[in-house]
Structure formats: C-alpha cells, structure tokens
Coordinates of N, CA, C and O in Angstrom, one line a residue:
X1477 N 57.4 150.0 147.2 CA 56.6 149.0 146.6 C 56.9 147.6 147.3 O 58.0 147.3 147.6
X1478 N 55.9 146.8 147.5 CA 56.0 145.6 148.1 C 56.4 144.4 147.2 O 56.2 144.6 146.0
X1479 N 56.9 143.4 147.7 CA 57.5 142.3 146.9 C 56.4 141.5 146.1 O 55.4 141.2 146.5
X1480 N 56.9 141.2 144.8 CA 56.1 140.4 143.9 C 56.8 139.1 143.6 O 58.0 139.1 143.4
X1481 N 56.0 138.1 143.5 CA 56.6 136.7 143.1 C 55.9 136.4 141.8 O 54.7 136.3 141.7
X1482 N 56.8 136.2 140.8 CA 56.4 135.7 139.5 C 56.4 134.2 139.5 O 57.5 133.6 139.6
X1483 N 55.3 133.5 139.3 CA 55.3 132.1 139.2 C 55.1 131.7 137.8 O 54.1 132.1 137.1
X1484 N 56.0 130.8 137.3 CA 56.0 130.4 135.9 C 57.0 131.2 135.1 O 56.9 131.4 133.9
X1485 N 58.1 131.6 135.9 CA 59.1 132.4 135.3 C 59.9 131.6 134.2 O 60.1 130.4 134.4
X1486 N 60.2 132.3 133.1 CA 60.9 131.6 132.0 C 62.2 132.4 131.6 O 62.2 133.6 131.6
X1487 N 63.2 131.7 131.3 CA 64.4 132.3 130.8 C 64.3 132.8 129.3 O 65.1 133.5 128.8
X1488 N 63.3 132.3 128.7 CA 63.1 132.7 127.3 C 62.6 134.2 127.1 O 61.6 134.5 127.7
X1489 N 63.3 135.0 126.4 CA 63.0 136.4 126.3 C 61.6 136.7 125.7 O 61.1 137.8 126.0
X1490 N 61.1 135.8 124.9 CA 59.8 136.1 124.3 C 58.6 135.8 125.2 O 57.5 136.1 124.9
X1491 N 58.8 135.1 126.4 CA 57.8 134.8 127.3 C 57.3 136.0 128.1 O 58.1 136.8 128.6
X1492 N 56.0 136.1 128.3 CA 55.5 137.2 129.1 C 56.0 137.3 130.5 O 56.2 138.3 131.1
X1493 N 56.2 136.1 131.1 CA 56.8 136.1 132.5 C 58.2 136.8 132.5 O 58.5 137.5 133.5
X1494 N 59.0 136.5 131.5 CA 60.3 137.1 131.4 C 60.2 138.6 131.2 O 60.8 139.4 131.9
X1495 N 59.3 139.1 130.4 CA 59.0 140.5 130.2 C 58.5 141.2 131.5 O 58.9 142.3 131.8
X1496 N 57.6 140.4 132.2 CA 57.1 141.0 133.4 C 58.2 141.2 134.4 O 58.2 142.2 135.1
X1497 N 59.1 140.2 134.6 CA 60.2 140.4 135.5 C 61.1 141.6 135.1 O 61.4 142.4 136.0
X1498 N 61.3 141.8 133.8 CA 62.1 143.0 133.4 C 61.4 144.3 133.8 O 62.0 145.2 134.3
X1499 N 60.0 144.3 133.5 CA 59.3 145.6 133.8 C 59.2 145.8 135.3 O 59.2 147.0 135.7
X1500 N 59.0 144.8 136.0 CA 58.9 144.9 137.5 C 60.2 145.5 138.0 O 60.2 146.4 138.8
X1501 N 61.3 145.0 137.6 CA 62.6 145.5 138.1 C 62.9 146.9 137.6 O 63.5 147.7 138.3
X1502 N 62.4 147.2 136.4 CA 62.6 148.6 135.9 C 61.8 149.6 136.7 O 62.2 150.7 136.8
X1503 N 60.7 149.1 137.3 CA 59.9 150.0 138.2 C 60.4 149.9 139.6 O 59.7 150.4 140.5
X1504 N 61.5 149.3 139.9 CA 62.1 149.1 141.2 C 61.2 148.4 142.2 O 61.2 148.7 143.4
X1505 N 60.4 147.4 141.7 CA 59.6 146.6 142.5 C 60.4 145.4 142.9 O 60.9 144.7 142.0
X1506 N 60.5 145.1 144.2 CA 61.2 144.0 144.6 C 60.6 142.7 144.0 O 59.4 142.5 144.2
X1507 N 61.3 141.9 143.3 CA 60.8 140.8 142.6 C 61.5 139.5 142.9 O 62.7 139.5 143.0
X1508 N 60.7 138.5 143.0 CA 61.2 137.1 143.1 C 60.6 136.3 142.0 O 59.6 136.7 141.4
X1509 N 61.2 135.2 141.7 CA 60.7 134.4 140.6 C 60.8 132.9 140.9 O 61.8 132.4 141.5
X1510 N 59.8 132.1 140.5 CA 59.8 130.7 140.6 C 59.5 130.1 139.2 O 58.6 130.6 138.5
X1511 N 60.3 129.1 138.8 CA 60.2 128.5 137.5 C 60.7 127.1 137.6 O 61.2 126.6 138.6
X1512 N 60.6 126.4 136.4 CA 61.1 125.0 136.3 C 62.6 125.0 136.2 O 63.2 123.9 136.5
X1513 N 63.2 126.0 135.7 CA 64.7 126.1 135.5 C 65.3 127.3 136.2 O 64.8 128.4 136.1
X1514 N 66.4 127.0 136.9 CA 67.1 128.1 137.6 C 67.8 129.0 136.6 O 68.2 128.5 135.6
X1515 N 67.9 130.2 137.0 CA 68.7 131.1 136.1 C 68.6 132.5 136.7 O 67.9 132.8 137.7
X1516 N 69.2 133.5 136.0 CA 69.2 134.9 136.5 C 68.7 135.7 135.4 O 69.1 135.7 134.2
X1517 N 67.7 136.5 135.7 CA 67.0 137.5 134.8 C 67.0 138.8 135.4 O 66.4 139.0 136.5
X1518 N 67.6 139.8 134.8 CA 67.6 141.2 135.2 C 67.9 141.4 136.7 O 67.2 142.1 137.4
X1519 N 68.8 140.6 137.2 CA 69.2 140.6 138.6 C 68.3 139.8 139.5 O 68.5 139.8 140.7
X1520 N 67.3 139.1 139.0 CA 66.4 138.3 139.8 C 66.7 136.8 139.5 O 66.8 136.3 138.4
X1521 N 67.0 136.1 140.6 CA 67.3 134.7 140.6 C 66.0 133.9 140.4 O 65.1 134.0 141.3
X1522 N 65.8 133.1 139.4 CA 64.7 132.2 139.3 C 65.0 131.0 140.1 O 66.0 130.3 139.9
X1523 N 64.1 130.7 141.1 CA 64.3 129.6 142.0 C 63.4 128.4 141.6 O 62.3 128.7 141.1
X1524 N 63.8 127.2 142.0 CA 62.9 126.1 141.7 C 62.4 125.4 143.0 O 61.7 124.5 142.9
X1525 N 62.7 126.0 144.1 CA 62.3 125.5 145.4 C 61.3 126.5 146.0 O 61.7 127.7 146.3
X1526 N 60.1 126.1 146.2 CA 59.0 127.1 146.7 C 59.3 127.5 148.1 O 58.8 128.6 148.5
X1527 N 60.0 126.8 148.9 CA 60.2 127.1 150.3 C 61.0 128.4 150.5 O 61.1 128.9 151.6
X1528 N 61.7 128.8 149.4 CA 62.5 130.0 149.5 C 61.8 131.3 149.6 O 62.4 132.4 149.8
X1529 N 60.5 131.3 149.5 CA 59.7 132.5 149.4 C 58.9 132.8 150.7 O 58.4 132.0 151.3
X1530 N 58.9 134.1 151.0 CA 58.2 134.6 152.2 C 58.0 136.1 152.0 O 58.6 136.8 151.2
X1531 N 57.1 136.7 152.9 CA 56.7 138.1 152.9 C 56.4 138.6 151.5 O 56.9 139.6 151.0
X1532 N 55.6 137.8 150.8 CA 55.1 138.2 149.4 C 53.8 139.0 149.4 O 52.9 138.5 150.0
X1533 N 53.8 140.1 148.8 CA 52.6 140.9 148.7 C 51.7 140.5 147.6 O 50.5 140.3 147.7
X1534 N 52.4 140.3 146.4 CA 51.6 140.0 145.2 C 52.2 138.8 144.5 O 53.4 138.7 144.3
X1535 N 51.4 137.8 144.1 CA 51.8 136.7 143.2 C 51.2 137.0 141.9 O 50.0 137.3 141.7
X1536 N 52.0 136.9 140.8 CA 51.5 137.1 139.5 C 51.8 135.8 138.8 O 52.9 135.3 138.7
X1537 N 50.7 135.2 138.2 CA 50.7 133.8 137.7 C 50.9 133.8 136.2 O 50.3 134.5 135.4
X1538 N 51.8 132.9 135.8 CA 52.0 132.6 134.3 C 52.0 131.1 134.1 O 52.9 130.6 133.5
X1539 N 51.1 130.5 134.8 CA 50.8 129.0 134.6 C 49.4 128.8 134.2 O 48.5 129.4 134.8
X1540 N 49.2 127.8 133.3 CA 47.8 127.5 132.9 C 47.1 126.9 134.1 O 47.7 126.4 135.0
X1541 N 45.7 126.9 134.1 CA 45.0 126.4 135.3 C 45.4 125.0 135.7 O 45.5 124.7 136.9
X1542 N 45.6 124.1 134.8 CA 45.9 122.7 135.1 C 47.3 122.7 135.9 O 47.4 122.0 136.9
X1543 N 48.2 123.5 135.5 CA 49.5 123.5 136.1 C 49.5 124.3 137.5 O 50.4 124.1 138.3
X1544 N 48.5 125.1 137.7 CA 48.3 125.8 139.0 C 48.0 124.9 140.1 O 48.4 125.2 141.3
X1545 N 47.3 123.8 139.8 CA 46.7 122.9 140.9 C 47.8 122.5 141.9 O 47.5 122.5 143.1
X1546 N 49.0 122.2 141.4 CA 50.1 121.7 142.3 C 50.5 122.8 143.3 O 51.2 122.5 144.3
X1547 N 50.2 124.1 143.0 CA 50.6 125.2 143.8 C 49.6 125.9 144.6 O 49.8 126.9 145.3
X1548 N 48.3 125.4 144.5 CA 47.2 126.0 145.3 C 47.6 126.3 146.7 O 47.6 127.4 147.2
X1549 N 47.9 125.2 147.4 CA 48.2 125.3 148.9 C 49.5 126.1 149.1 O 49.5 126.9 150.1
X1550 N 50.5 126.0 148.3 CA 51.7 126.7 148.5 C 51.5 128.2 148.4 O 52.0 129.0 149.1
X1551 N 50.7 128.6 147.4 CA 50.4 130.0 147.2 C 49.5 130.5 148.4 O 49.8 131.6 148.9
X1552 N 48.5 129.8 148.8 CA 47.7 130.2 149.9 C 48.6 130.3 151.2 O 48.4 131.3 152.0
X1553 N 49.5 129.4 151.4 CA 50.4 129.4 152.6 C 51.3 130.6 152.6 O 51.7 131.0 153.6
X1554 N 51.6 131.2 151.4 CA 52.4 132.4 151.4 C 51.7 133.6 151.9 O 52.3 134.6 152.3
X1555 N 50.3 133.5 152.0 CA 49.5 134.6 152.5 C 49.7 135.9 151.7 O 49.9 137.0 152.4
X1556 N 49.7 135.9 150.4 CA 49.9 137.2 149.7 C 48.6 138.0 149.9 O 47.6 137.5 150.2
X1557 N 48.8 139.3 149.6 CA 47.6 140.2 149.7 C 46.7 140.0 148.4 O 45.5 140.1 148.5
X1558 N 47.4 139.7 147.3 CA 46.6 139.5 146.0 C 47.4 138.5 145.1 O 48.6 138.3 145.2
X1559 N 46.6 137.9 144.2 CA 47.1 137.0 143.2 C 46.6 137.6 141.8 O 45.3 137.8 141.7
X1560 N 47.5 137.9 140.9 CA 47.1 138.4 139.6 C 47.1 137.2 138.6 O 48.0 136.5 138.5
X1561 N 45.9 137.0 138.0 CA 45.7 136.0 137.0 C 45.9 136.7 135.6 O 45.0 137.4 135.2
X1562 N 47.0 136.4 135.0 CA 47.3 137.0 133.6 C 46.5 136.3 132.6 O 46.0 135.2 132.8
X1563 N 46.4 136.9 131.4 CA 45.6 136.2 130.3 C 46.1 134.8 130.1 O 47.3 134.5 130.0
X1564 N 45.2 133.8 130.0 CA 45.5 132.4 129.9 C 45.6 131.7 131.2 O 45.8 130.4 131.1
X1565 N 45.6 132.4 132.3 CA 45.7 131.7 133.6 C 44.4 131.7 134.4 O 44.4 131.3 135.5
X1566 N 43.3 132.3 133.8 CA 42.1 132.4 134.5 C 41.6 131.0 135.1 O 41.7 130.0 134.4
X1567 N 41.2 131.1 136.3 CA 40.9 129.8 137.0 C 39.8 130.1 138.1 O 40.2 130.3 139.3
X1568 N 38.5 130.0 137.8 CA 37.5 130.3 138.8 C 37.6 129.4 140.1 O 37.3 129.8 141.2
X1569 N 38.0 128.2 139.9 CA 38.1 127.3 141.1 C 39.2 127.8 142.0 O 38.9 127.8 143.3
X1570 N 40.3 128.3 141.5 CA 41.3 128.8 142.4 C 40.9 130.2 143.0 O 41.2 130.5 144.1
X1571 N 40.1 131.0 142.2 CA 39.6 132.2 142.7 C 38.9 132.0 144.0 O 39.1 132.7 145.0
X1572 N 38.0 131.0 144.0 CA 37.2 130.7 145.2 C 38.1 130.3 146.4 O 37.9 130.8 147.5
X1573 N 39.1 129.5 146.2 CA 40.0 129.1 147.3 C 40.7 130.3 147.8 O 40.9 130.4 149.1
X1574 N 41.2 131.1 147.0 CA 41.9 132.3 147.4 C 41.0 133.2 148.2 O 41.4 133.7 149.3
X1575 N 39.9 133.5 147.7 CA 38.9 134.4 148.4 C 38.5 133.8 149.8 O 38.4 134.6 150.8
X1576 N 38.3 132.5 149.9 CA 38.0 131.9 151.1 C 39.1 132.1 152.2 O 38.9 132.1 153.4
X1577 N 40.3 132.3 151.7 CA 41.5 132.6 152.5 C 41.9 134.0 152.7 O 43.0 134.4 153.1
X1578 N 41.0 134.9 152.2 CA 41.2 136.3 152.4 C 42.2 137.0 151.5 O 42.8 138.0 151.8
X1579 N 42.4 136.3 150.3 CA 43.4 136.8 149.4 C 42.6 137.4 148.2 O 41.7 136.8 147.6
X1580 N 43.0 138.6 147.8 CA 42.4 139.3 146.7 C 42.7 138.7 145.4 O 43.9 138.3 145.1
X1581 N 41.8 138.5 144.5 CA 42.0 138.0 143.2 C 41.8 139.1 142.2 O 40.9 139.9 142.2
X1582 N 42.8 139.2 141.3 CA 42.8 140.2 140.2 C 43.0 139.5 138.9 O 44.1 138.9 138.7
X1583 N 42.0 139.6 138.0 CA 42.1 139.1 136.7 C 42.6 140.2 135.8 O 41.8 141.1 135.4
X1584 N 43.8 140.2 135.4 CA 44.4 141.4 134.7 C 45.7 141.0 134.1 O 46.2 139.9 134.3
X1585 N 46.3 141.9 133.4 CA 47.6 141.7 132.8 C 48.6 142.5 133.5 O 48.5 143.7 133.6
X1586 N 49.6 141.8 134.1 CA 50.6 142.5 134.9 C 51.3 143.6 134.0 O 51.5 144.7 134.5
X1587 N 51.6 143.3 132.8 CA 52.3 144.2 131.9 C 51.4 145.5 131.7 O 51.9 146.6 131.7
X1588 N 50.1 145.3 131.5 CA 49.2 146.5 131.3 C 49.1 147.3 132.6 O 49.2 148.5 132.6
X1589 N 49.0 146.6 133.7 CA 49.0 147.3 135.0 C 50.2 148.1 135.2 O 50.1 149.3 135.7
X1590 N 51.4 147.6 134.9 CA 52.6 148.3 135.1 C 52.7 149.5 134.1 O 53.1 150.6 134.5
X1591 N 52.3 149.3 132.9 CA 52.4 150.3 131.8 C 51.5 151.5 132.1 O 51.7 152.6 131.7
X1592 N 50.3 151.2 132.8 CA 49.4 152.3 133.1 C 49.4 152.8 134.5 O 48.5 153.4 135.0
X1593 N 50.5 152.4 135.2 CA 50.7 152.8 136.6 C 49.5 152.4 137.5 O 49.1 153.2 138.5
X1594 N 48.9 151.3 137.3 CA 47.8 150.7 138.1 C 48.3 149.5 139.0 O 47.5 148.9 139.6
X1595 N 49.6 149.3 138.9 CA 50.1 148.1 139.6 C 50.0 148.3 141.1 O 49.7 147.5 141.9

C-alpha cells in the first residue's frame, strides 16, 4: 500500500484524525501525519513542518475548509494521486484546484473506506 498523509492530526484520542492514524497503521499502510502539535501516535510522528513530506500517494484531510486555504499550494506541490475530504472538510473550491492539477478528489470517510476495504 502506498503512503498516506493525515493532515490535521491530533493527539486527542477522541478525534477522527487520531482514529484514522490508528486504523491506517493497523492495516499496515505507511502513514505520515501533519498537525499543530508534535507527538507520537501508534508509531507515527506528527510533524509540524510541511517540508518533511514527499512521495505521498493519498492525503486525507481533517481540516475545515477555512483552515485548508493555507495548505492549498503545499498539498498540490506534494503531487498526491488523491485527496480524501472527510465529513466536515468538504470544499468545492479546493476540489477544482486539485482537479486542475490532475489530483483525484474523493469525498468520503477514511474510516469507512478502511472498514469496508475500499481504501
């Protein structure tokens, strides 16, 4: 399986980004994480510097649309194959930018995709 970057990673166990990192690692999917606070989750280091990421296949977002704006170009520059917009992150403006750059947009729940083997 190819590498996934979780953007909006949280150290709080109740957050969906935290649960997603756990489920991704349980499925042996190479996982990286970006968040506001550094920390270690399920063997994955949450980083606060975006330049640390490369060779990313999938970006899964856990940021609301307003907070995504600061990362539009950074995500595009990663050249992922797809970006998953989890519930609450839907952003038609960003969809257009991604598609213009040849990046697949998937409006879905990472946790559901993993649970149903559709990831």
